[in-house]
Short mmCIF file of C-alpha atoms in Angstrom, two decimals:
data_model
loop_
_atom_site.label_atom_id
_atom_site.label_comp_id
_atom_site.label_asym_id
_atom_site.label_seq_id
_atom_site.Cartn_x
_atom_site.Cartn_y
_atom_site.Cartn_z
CA MET A 1 93.39 37.78 57.19
CA SER A 2 94.41 38.74 53.55
CA LYS A 3 92.60 36.73 51.02
CA HIS A 4 95.94 37.00 49.08
CA ARG A 5 98.76 34.70 50.46
CA ASN A 6 102.25 35.67 50.24
CA PRO A 7 103.89 33.25 47.58
CA TYR A 8 107.33 34.04 48.60
CA PRO A 9 107.84 31.86 51.82
CA SER A 10 106.59 28.85 49.90
CA ARG A 11 108.68 29.37 47.06
CA THR A 12 111.64 29.41 49.48
CA ASN A 13 110.49 26.38 51.11
CA GLN A 14 110.18 24.81 47.68
CA LYS A 15 113.86 25.47 46.80
CA LEU A 16 114.97 23.77 50.20
CA TYR A 17 112.88 20.89 49.39
CA PHE A 18 114.22 20.46 45.86
CA ALA A 19 117.76 20.80 47.09
CA ARG A 20 117.15 18.14 49.62
CA LEU A 21 115.55 15.78 46.79
CA GLN A 22 118.68 16.35 44.75
CA LEU A 23 120.88 15.49 47.69
CA ASP A 24 118.95 12.31 47.98
CA MET A 25 119.22 11.59 44.38
CA LEU A 26 123.05 12.19 44.60
CA ALA A 27 123.25 9.74 47.48
CA GLU A 28 121.21 6.97 45.46
CA ALA A 29 123.42 7.40 42.52
CA LEU A 30 126.71 6.99 44.45
CA ALA A 31 125.23 3.91 46.29
CA ASP A 32 124.41 2.53 42.79
CA SER A 33 128.21 2.57 41.93
CA GLU A 34 127.94 -0.40 39.56
CA ALA A 35 125.50 1.23 37.25
CA PHE A 36 127.37 2.57 34.19
CA ASN A 37 125.97 6.09 34.54
CA SER A 38 126.24 6.35 38.28
CA GLU A 39 128.79 9.22 38.22
CA PRO A 40 127.15 11.33 35.70
CA ARG A 41 123.68 10.93 37.61
CA ALA A 42 125.63 11.98 40.89
CA LEU A 43 127.24 14.97 39.28
CA SER A 44 123.96 16.13 37.71
CA ALA A 45 122.16 15.70 41.16
CA ARG A 46 125.03 17.53 42.80
CA GLU A 47 124.93 20.55 40.41
CA ALA A 48 121.07 20.63 40.70
CA ALA A 49 121.40 20.67 44.48
CA ILE A 50 123.77 23.58 44.30
CA TRP A 51 121.52 25.44 41.89
CA HIS A 52 118.63 24.99 44.12
CA LEU A 53 120.60 26.06 47.28
CA HIS A 54 121.61 29.20 45.60
CA THR A 55 118.24 30.15 44.25
CA GLY A 56 116.83 29.34 47.53
CA LEU A 57 118.92 32.09 49.02
CA ALA A 58 117.79 34.50 46.20
CA ALA A 59 114.13 33.43 47.17
CA LEU A 60 114.89 34.25 50.77
CA PHE A 61 115.81 37.87 49.59
CA GLN A 62 112.58 37.96 47.57
CA GLU A 63 110.59 36.96 50.54
CA LEU A 64 112.44 39.65 52.78
CA SER A 65 111.65 42.34 49.90
CA LYS A 66 108.03 41.62 50.35
CA PHE A 67 108.10 41.85 53.97
CA TYR A 68 110.18 45.43 53.70
CA LYS A 69 107.90 46.39 50.73
CA VAL A 70 110.72 46.62 48.30
CA GLN A 71 109.80 46.98 44.65
CA PRO A 72 111.06 45.27 42.40
CA ALA A 73 111.87 42.47 44.70
CA ALA A 74 115.67 42.11 45.48
CA CYS A 75 117.27 38.62 44.65
CA SER A 76 120.55 39.13 46.72
CA ALA A 77 121.86 40.61 50.00
CA GLN A 78 123.50 43.55 48.18
CA ALA A 79 120.38 44.30 46.22
CA LEU A 80 118.26 44.42 49.33
CA ARG A 81 120.79 46.55 51.15
CA GLU A 82 120.84 49.08 48.36
CA ALA A 83 117.06 49.31 48.09
CA MET A 84 116.87 49.72 51.83
CA ALA A 85 119.60 52.42 51.75
CA VAL A 86 117.59 54.37 49.23
CA ARG A 87 114.71 54.66 51.73
CA GLY A 88 117.13 55.47 54.51
CA ALA A 89 116.50 52.05 56.33
CA ARG A 90 118.48 48.66 56.66
CA SER A 91 117.94 45.08 56.59
CA PRO A 92 119.71 43.24 59.30
CA GLU A 93 119.25 40.11 57.38
CA ALA A 94 121.12 41.36 54.42
CA GLU A 95 123.84 42.70 56.77
CA ILE A 96 124.31 39.11 58.33
CA ILE A 97 124.31 37.49 54.84
CA LEU A 98 126.93 40.08 53.53
CA GLY A 99 128.92 39.54 56.54
CA LEU A 100 128.94 35.84 56.14
CA GLY A 101 129.95 36.47 52.45
CA GLU A 102 133.12 38.15 53.65
CA ASP A 103 134.12 35.12 55.57
CA SER A 104 135.86 32.64 53.24
CA SER A 105 134.91 29.75 55.45
CA SER A 106 131.30 30.47 55.81
CA TRP A 107 128.56 28.51 54.14
CA VAL A 108 127.49 31.55 52.11
CA SER A 109 131.03 31.83 50.69
CA ARG A 110 131.24 28.11 49.97
CA LEU A 111 127.78 28.10 48.32
CA SER A 112 128.90 31.08 46.31
CA ALA A 113 132.09 29.24 45.13
CA LEU A 114 130.34 26.12 44.46
CA SER A 115 127.56 28.02 42.33
CA ALA A 116 130.30 29.78 40.31
CA THR A 117 132.01 26.38 39.45
CA CYS A 118 128.78 25.21 37.92
CA TYR A 119 129.27 27.90 35.06
CA GLU A 120 133.05 26.82 34.43
CA PRO A 121 133.84 24.69 31.62
CA ILE A 122 134.75 21.02 32.22
CA GLU A 123 138.33 20.32 32.51
CA LEU A 124 139.39 17.47 30.28
CA PRO A 125 141.99 15.08 31.83
CA GLU A 126 145.57 15.79 30.69
CA MET A 127 146.84 13.01 28.46
CA GLN A 128 150.46 11.72 28.72
CA PHE A 129 152.01 9.79 25.67
CA ASP A 130 154.48 7.12 26.07
CA ASP A 131 157.06 8.35 23.58
CA GLU A 132 158.83 4.96 23.30
CA SER A 133 155.65 3.08 22.40
CA PRO A 134 155.04 2.89 18.61
CA ALA A 135 151.30 2.83 19.46
CA ARG A 136 151.49 6.13 21.44
CA ILE A 137 148.72 5.03 23.84
CA ALA A 138 147.19 7.90 25.89
CA ILE A 139 146.93 7.47 29.53
CA PRO A 140 144.45 9.92 31.13
CA LEU A 141 145.62 11.41 34.49
CA VAL A 142 142.99 11.44 37.29
CA MET A 143 143.14 13.80 40.26
CA THR A 144 142.12 12.26 43.61
CA GLU A 145 141.93 15.30 45.94
CA GLU A 146 139.70 14.90 48.95
CA ASP A 147 137.62 17.91 48.16
CA GLN A 148 136.86 17.08 44.44
CA PRO A 149 133.22 16.69 43.59
CA LEU A 150 131.52 13.57 44.83
CA SER A 151 134.11 13.12 47.68
CA ALA A 152 132.93 12.72 51.27
CA SER A 153 133.94 16.19 52.33
CA ASP A 154 132.17 17.71 49.23
CA LEU A 155 128.81 15.91 50.07
CA GLU A 156 129.05 16.63 53.73
CA GLY A 157 129.80 20.25 52.76
CA LEU A 158 126.46 20.19 50.68
CA HIS A 159 124.43 18.93 53.46
CA GLU A 160 125.94 21.47 55.81
CA ILE A 161 125.04 24.41 53.68
CA HIS A 162 121.52 22.86 53.35
CA ARG A 163 121.35 22.89 57.12
CA GLU A 164 122.69 26.43 57.70
CA LEU A 165 120.45 28.09 55.02
CA THR A 166 117.47 26.29 56.43
CA ASN A 167 118.39 27.36 60.16
CA MET A 168 119.07 30.99 58.83
CA ILE A 169 115.65 31.05 56.99
CA ARG A 170 113.77 29.82 60.20
CA PHE A 171 115.74 32.48 62.34
CA PHE A 172 114.96 35.30 60.02
CA ARG A 173 111.32 34.31 59.87
CA ALA A 174 111.12 34.17 63.63
CA GLU A 175 112.61 37.50 63.94
CA LEU A 176 110.17 39.01 61.27
CA VAL A 177 107.25 37.53 63.36
CA GLU A 178 108.39 39.26 66.36
CA PHE A 179 108.92 42.64 64.54
#
């Protein structure tokens, strides 16, 4: 047994754990709806969970890079595919993730889209003015779509992505042990 342990699996596990902690904090913040900062705490935990899930996938590719002896370590499926192609080999794991990324309904695509929204500027609510009122009071319009952040479907989607990523990591690791 080598005296040097591979740090990559533990980093991947840590990212999954951090994502789960953030999802728990998100649930706690939403349960405490009477607190004045409930929604900002929930949005913060949601964004942190998305970030940890996304970087957990990147950590998986670093772990696979170590297994395939790819230097420098790849942080995405495409980077791992390209590094392996240079050597005349392929990574079935990268191909699976890239295939899932092409399906817009897959957890990989949803995670990628959620991660991209974290970099978009916040949309300020539109203001409507009552022209007939001398005070011209502004009334913010609020969207109530079901898939908005913090909706039930959004929360279930985040939990599903966490489950799918965890299962995918376990599957890949089991295959690597057999290899």
